[in-house]
Amino acid sequence: DGGITQSPKYLFRKEGQNVTLSCEQNLNHDAMYWYRQDPGQGLRLIYYSQIVNDFQKGDIAEGYSVSREKKESFPLTVTSAQKNPTAFYLCASSIRALSGRDTQYFGPGTRLTVL
Amino acid sequence: DQQVKQNSPSLSVQEGRISILNCDYTNSMFDYFLWYKKYPAEGPTFLISISSIKDKNEDGRFTVFLNKSAKHLSLHIVPSQPGDSAVYFCAASARRGSTLGRLYFGRGTQLTVWP
């Protein structure tokens, strides 16, 4: 089955540690996205990538980093510089880059808790 | 600043009645709109979309209406069912400009359908 995989479902880290969230898709989609959801805040865009080896900052990129070395993978690193890292993180993908018309499909999310 | 606004954080409707969820946007470049449904601790799932060349799009119990002059869209669910209870997100995108390929999300409306 094609889809978007995010692992793990729940992740705990100590304050000051970097942590990398995994996102893999086998849909052959060009574009991939990372969002963060906080209560009452909706979905806020962290980073997005339209093509391999290229990515753009979203609205809340500070304290995060990404890479896009392979089409199917778009890992997100939450660094110690992120002041409020505890949140629900969602990865998404869409078929074409730079479309403005394509639906984004979401993974199941990773709940990150920083202790 | 929020470019997509969902001013009602919650809506409660009796089973069988109509649910109307509203969304406003400020950016006149937006020309494609989507609605997503989200259950707790899961990724959003796509419901329905509409292009700015239309003013209505229907899919089963779900209908989206677009009023471009008012920069307003609404999602109608008829009849509402208890399984529709979820958070509904409105999203918008533009076919042109530097932000091509990304979606802008509202903060969501929690719909509760009671028996």
CSV table of C-alpha atoms in Angstrom, one decimal:
chain,number,residue,atom,x,y,z
A,1,ASP,CA,0.0,0.0,0.0
A,2,GLY,CA,1.2,3.5,-0.8
A,3,GLY,CA,1.4,6.0,1.9
A,4,ILE,CA,3.3,8.2,4.2
A,5,THR,CA,5.1,6.7,7.2
A,6,GLN,CA,6.1,8.7,10.3
A,7,SER,CA,8.0,6.9,13.1
A,8,PRO,CA,7.8,6.7,15.9
A,9,LYS,CA,4.2,7.6,17.0
A,10,TYR,CA,5.4,8.9,20.3
A,11,LEU,CA,8.9,10.2,21.1
A,12,PHE,CA,10.4,11.5,24.3
A,13,ARG,CA,13.6,13.5,24.7
A,14,LYS,CA,15.4,15.4,27.3
A,15,GLU,CA,15.7,19.1,27.1
A,16,GLY,CA,18.8,20.2,25.2
A,17,GLN,CA,19.0,17.1,23.0
A,18,ASN,CA,18.5,17.2,19.2
A,19,VAL,CA,16.0,14.7,17.9
A,20,THR,CA,15.2,13.6,14.3
A,21,LEU,CA,11.7,12.7,13.2
A,22,SER,CA,11.4,10.3,10.3
A,23,CYS,CA,9.1,10.8,7.2
A,24,GLU,CA,9.0,8.4,4.3
A,25,GLN,CA,6.6,8.2,1.4
A,26,ASN,CA,6.3,5.6,-1.3
A,27,LEU,CA,3.8,7.6,-3.4
A,28,ASN,CA,6.4,8.9,-5.8
A,29,HIS,CA,5.4,12.5,-4.8
A,30,ASP,CA,7.7,15.3,-5.6
A,31,ALA,CA,6.8,17.7,-2.8
A,32,MET,CA,7.1,17.1,0.9
A,33,TYR,CA,6.1,19.2,4.0
A,34,TRP,CA,6.5,19.4,7.7
A,35,TYR,CA,3.9,20.9,9.9
A,36,ARG,CA,3.5,21.4,13.6
A,37,GLN,CA,0.2,21.3,15.4
A,38,ASP,CA,-0.4,22.9,18.8
A,39,PRO,CA,-3.8,23.3,20.6
A,40,GLY,CA,-5.7,26.2,19.1
A,41,GLN,CA,-2.9,27.0,16.6
A,42,GLY,CA,-4.0,24.9,13.6
A,43,LEU,CA,-1.3,23.5,11.3
A,44,ARG,CA,1.8,25.7,11.0
A,45,LEU,CA,4.3,25.1,8.2
A,46,ILE,CA,7.9,24.4,9.3
A,47,TYR,CA,9.7,23.5,6.1
A,48,TYR,CA,8.8,22.2,2.7
A,49,SER,CA,10.7,20.7,-0.2
A,50,GLN,CA,9.6,20.8,-3.9
A,51,ILE,CA,12.5,18.7,-5.2
A,52,VAL,CA,15.4,16.6,-4.0
A,53,ASN,CA,18.3,18.6,-2.5
A,54,ASP,CA,16.1,21.7,-2.2
A,55,PHE,CA,13.9,23.0,0.6
A,56,GLN,CA,12.3,26.3,1.8
A,57,LYS,CA,11.6,27.7,5.2
A,58,GLY,CA,8.0,27.8,6.2
A,59,ASP,CA,6.5,30.1,8.8
A,60,ILE,CA,8.2,28.7,11.9
A,61,ALA,CA,11.5,27.3,10.8
A,62,GLU,CA,13.6,28.6,13.7
A,63,GLY,CA,15.1,25.8,15.7
A,64,TYR,CA,14.5,23.1,13.0
A,65,SER,CA,16.5,21.7,10.2
A,66,VAL,CA,15.7,19.3,7.3
A,67,SER,CA,17.3,17.4,4.5
A,68,ARG,CA,16.0,16.0,1.2
A,69,GLU,CA,18.7,13.6,-0.1
A,70,LYS,CA,16.1,11.2,-1.5
A,71,LYS,CA,12.8,11.8,-3.1
A,72,GLU,CA,11.0,9.5,-0.6
A,73,SER,CA,12.5,10.8,2.6
A,74,PHE,CA,12.3,14.2,4.3
A,75,PRO,CA,13.6,13.9,7.9
A,76,LEU,CA,13.1,16.8,10.4
A,77,THR,CA,15.6,17.6,13.1
A,78,VAL,CA,14.3,19.4,16.2
A,79,THR,CA,17.3,21.1,17.6
A,80,SER,CA,18.0,22.4,21.1
A,81,ALA,CA,17.5,25.9,19.8
A,82,GLN,CA,13.7,25.2,19.4
A,83,LYS,CA,12.2,26.9,22.5
A,84,ASN,CA,9.0,24.9,22.7
A,85,PRO,CA,9.5,21.6,20.9
A,86,THR,CA,6.7,19.6,22.5
A,87,ALA,CA,4.1,19.3,19.8
A,88,PHE,CA,2.4,17.0,17.3
A,89,TYR,CA,4.4,16.9,14.1
A,90,LEU,CA,2.9,16.1,10.8
A,91,CYS,CA,4.5,15.2,7.5
A,92,ALA,CA,2.7,15.6,4.2
A,93,SER,CA,3.4,15.1,0.5
A,94,SER,CA,1.8,16.1,-2.8
A,95,ILE,CA,2.2,14.8,-6.3
A,96,ARG,CA,3.8,17.7,-8.1
A,97,ALA,CA,6.1,20.5,-7.1
A,98,LEU,CA,5.0,24.1,-7.5
A,99,SER,CA,1.5,23.1,-8.4
A,100,GLY,CA,-0.8,25.1,-6.2
A,101,ARG,CA,-3.5,22.6,-7.2
A,102,ASP,CA,-2.5,19.4,-5.7
A,103,THR,CA,-3.9,17.9,-2.5
A,104,GLN,CA,-1.5,17.3,0.3
A,105,TYR,CA,-1.7,13.8,1.9
A,106,PHE,CA,-0.6,13.5,5.5
A,107,GLY,CA,1.1,10.9,7.6
A,108,PRO,CA,-0.2,9.7,11.0
A,109,GLY,CA,2.0,12.2,12.9
A,110,THR,CA,4.6,12.0,15.7
A,111,ARG,CA,3.9,13.3,19.2
A,112,LEU,CA,7.2,14.7,20.5
A,113,THR,CA,7.4,15.4,24.2
A,114,VAL,CA,10.5,17.1,25.6
A,115,LEU,CA,11.0,16.6,29.3
B,1,ASP,CA,-0.7,37.2,10.4
B,2,GLN,CA,-3.4,34.6,9.7
B,3,GLN,CA,-4.3,34.6,6.0
B,4,VAL,CA,-6.9,31.9,6.5
B,5,LYS,CA,-9.3,32.4,9.4
B,6,GLN,CA,-11.8,30.0,11.0
B,7,ASN,CA,-13.4,32.2,13.6
B,8,SER,CA,-15.5,29.6,15.2
B,9,PRO,CA,-13.3,27.3,17.3
B,10,SER,CA,-16.2,24.9,17.9
B,11,LEU,CA,-19.6,23.9,16.6
B,12,SER,CA,-22.2,21.6,18.1
B,13,VAL,CA,-25.0,20.1,15.9
B,14,GLN,CA,-27.6,17.4,16.4
B,15,GLU,CA,-27.4,14.3,14.3
B,16,GLY,CA,-29.3,14.6,11.1
B,17,ARG,CA,-29.1,18.4,10.9
B,18,ILE,CA,-26.9,20.5,8.7
B,19,SER,CA,-23.4,21.5,9.9
B,20,ILE,CA,-22.0,24.7,8.4
B,21,LEU,CA,-18.4,25.5,8.9
B,22,ASN,CA,-17.0,28.8,7.8
B,23,CYS,CA,-13.7,30.1,6.6
B,24,ASP,CA,-12.4,33.5,5.6
B,25,TYR,CA,-9.3,34.5,3.7
B,26,THR,CA,-7.4,37.7,3.2
B,27,ASN,CA,-5.0,37.0,0.3
B,28,SER,CA,-6.6,37.8,-3.0
B,29,MET,CA,-4.0,35.5,-4.7
B,30,PHE,CA,-5.6,32.4,-3.2
B,31,ASP,CA,-7.5,30.5,-5.9
B,32,TYR,CA,-7.7,27.0,-4.6
B,33,PHE,CA,-9.3,25.9,-1.4
B,34,LEU,CA,-9.4,22.6,0.5
B,35,TRP,CA,-11.1,21.2,3.6
B,36,TYR,CA,-9.5,18.6,5.8
B,37,LYS,CA,-10.9,16.5,8.6
B,38,LYS,CA,-8.8,15.5,11.6
B,39,TYR,CA,-9.3,13.1,14.4
B,40,PRO,CA,-7.1,13.4,17.6
B,41,ALA,CA,-3.6,12.0,17.3
B,42,GLU,CA,-4.0,11.3,13.6
B,43,GLY,CA,-3.1,13.1,10.4
B,44,PRO,CA,-5.6,15.2,8.6
B,45,THR,CA,-7.5,13.6,5.7
B,46,PHE,CA,-8.6,15.4,2.6
B,47,LEU,CA,-12.4,16.0,2.3
B,48,ILE,CA,-13.2,18.3,-0.6
B,49,SER,CA,-11.7,21.1,-2.6
B,50,ILE,CA,-12.8,24.0,-4.9
B,51,SER,CA,-11.2,26.1,-7.5
B,52,SER,CA,-11.9,29.8,-7.7
B,53,ILE,CA,-13.5,29.3,-11.1
B,54,LYS,CA,-16.4,27.6,-9.3
B,55,ASP,CA,-18.7,28.7,-6.6
B,56,LYS,CA,-19.9,25.3,-5.5
B,57,ASN,CA,-18.5,21.8,-5.3
B,58,GLU,CA,-20.4,18.8,-4.0
B,59,ASP,CA,-19.3,15.3,-2.9
B,60,GLY,CA,-21.9,13.2,-1.3
B,61,ARG,CA,-22.9,14.8,2.0
B,62,PHE,CA,-20.3,17.5,1.7
B,63,THR,CA,-20.7,20.7,-0.2
B,64,VAL,CA,-18.3,23.6,-0.3
B,65,PHE,CA,-19.4,27.1,-1.3
B,66,LEU,CA,-17.1,29.8,-2.4
B,67,ASN,CA,-17.9,33.5,-2.4
B,68,LYS,CA,-14.9,35.2,-4.0
B,69,SER,CA,-16.1,38.8,-3.5
B,70,ALA,CA,-16.5,38.2,0.2
B,71,LYS,CA,-13.3,36.0,0.4
B,72,HIS,CA,-15.4,33.5,2.2
B,73,LEU,CA,-16.0,29.8,1.9
B,74,SER,CA,-18.2,27.4,3.8
B,75,LEU,CA,-18.4,23.6,4.2
B,76,HIS,CA,-21.9,22.1,4.5
B,77,ILE,CA,-22.4,18.6,5.9
B,78,VAL,CA,-25.9,17.2,5.4
B,79,PRO,CA,-27.0,15.2,7.2
B,80,SER,CA,-24.5,15.3,10.0
B,81,GLN,CA,-23.5,12.1,11.6
B,82,PRO,CA,-21.8,11.3,14.9
B,83,GLY,CA,-18.8,10.0,13.0
B,84,ASP,CA,-18.4,13.5,11.5
B,85,SER,CA,-17.2,14.8,15.0
B,86,ALA,CA,-13.7,16.0,14.4
B,87,VAL,CA,-11.6,19.1,13.8
B,88,TYR,CA,-12.1,20.6,10.3
B,89,PHE,CA,-9.4,22.7,8.7
B,90,CYS,CA,-9.8,25.1,5.9
B,91,ALA,CA,-6.7,25.6,3.6
B,92,ALA,CA,-5.9,27.8,0.7
B,93,SER,CA,-3.2,28.0,-2.0
B,94,ALA,CA,-2.2,30.2,-4.9
B,95,ARG,CA,-1.2,29.2,-8.4
B,96,ARG,CA,1.3,32.1,-8.7
B,97,GLY,CA,3.8,33.9,-6.5
B,98,SER,CA,6.7,33.0,-4.3
B,99,THR,CA,4.7,30.8,-2.1
B,100,LEU,CA,3.6,28.5,-4.9
B,101,GLY,CA,3.2,24.9,-3.8
B,102,ARG,CA,2.3,25.5,-0.1
B,103,LEU,CA,-0.9,25.5,1.7
B,104,TYR,CA,-2.1,28.0,4.3
B,105,PHE,CA,-4.3,26.5,7.0
B,106,GLY,CA,-6.8,28.0,9.4
B,107,ARG,CA,-6.8,27.1,13.1
B,108,GLY,CA,-9.6,24.6,12.7
B,109,THR,CA,-13.2,24.2,14.0
B,110,GLN,CA,-14.1,21.4,16.3
B,111,LEU,CA,-17.4,19.9,15.2
B,112,THR,CA,-19.4,17.8,17.6
B,113,VAL,CA,-22.4,15.9,16.3
B,114,TRP,CA,-24.6,14.7,19.1
B,115,PRO,CA,-27.4,12.0,18.9
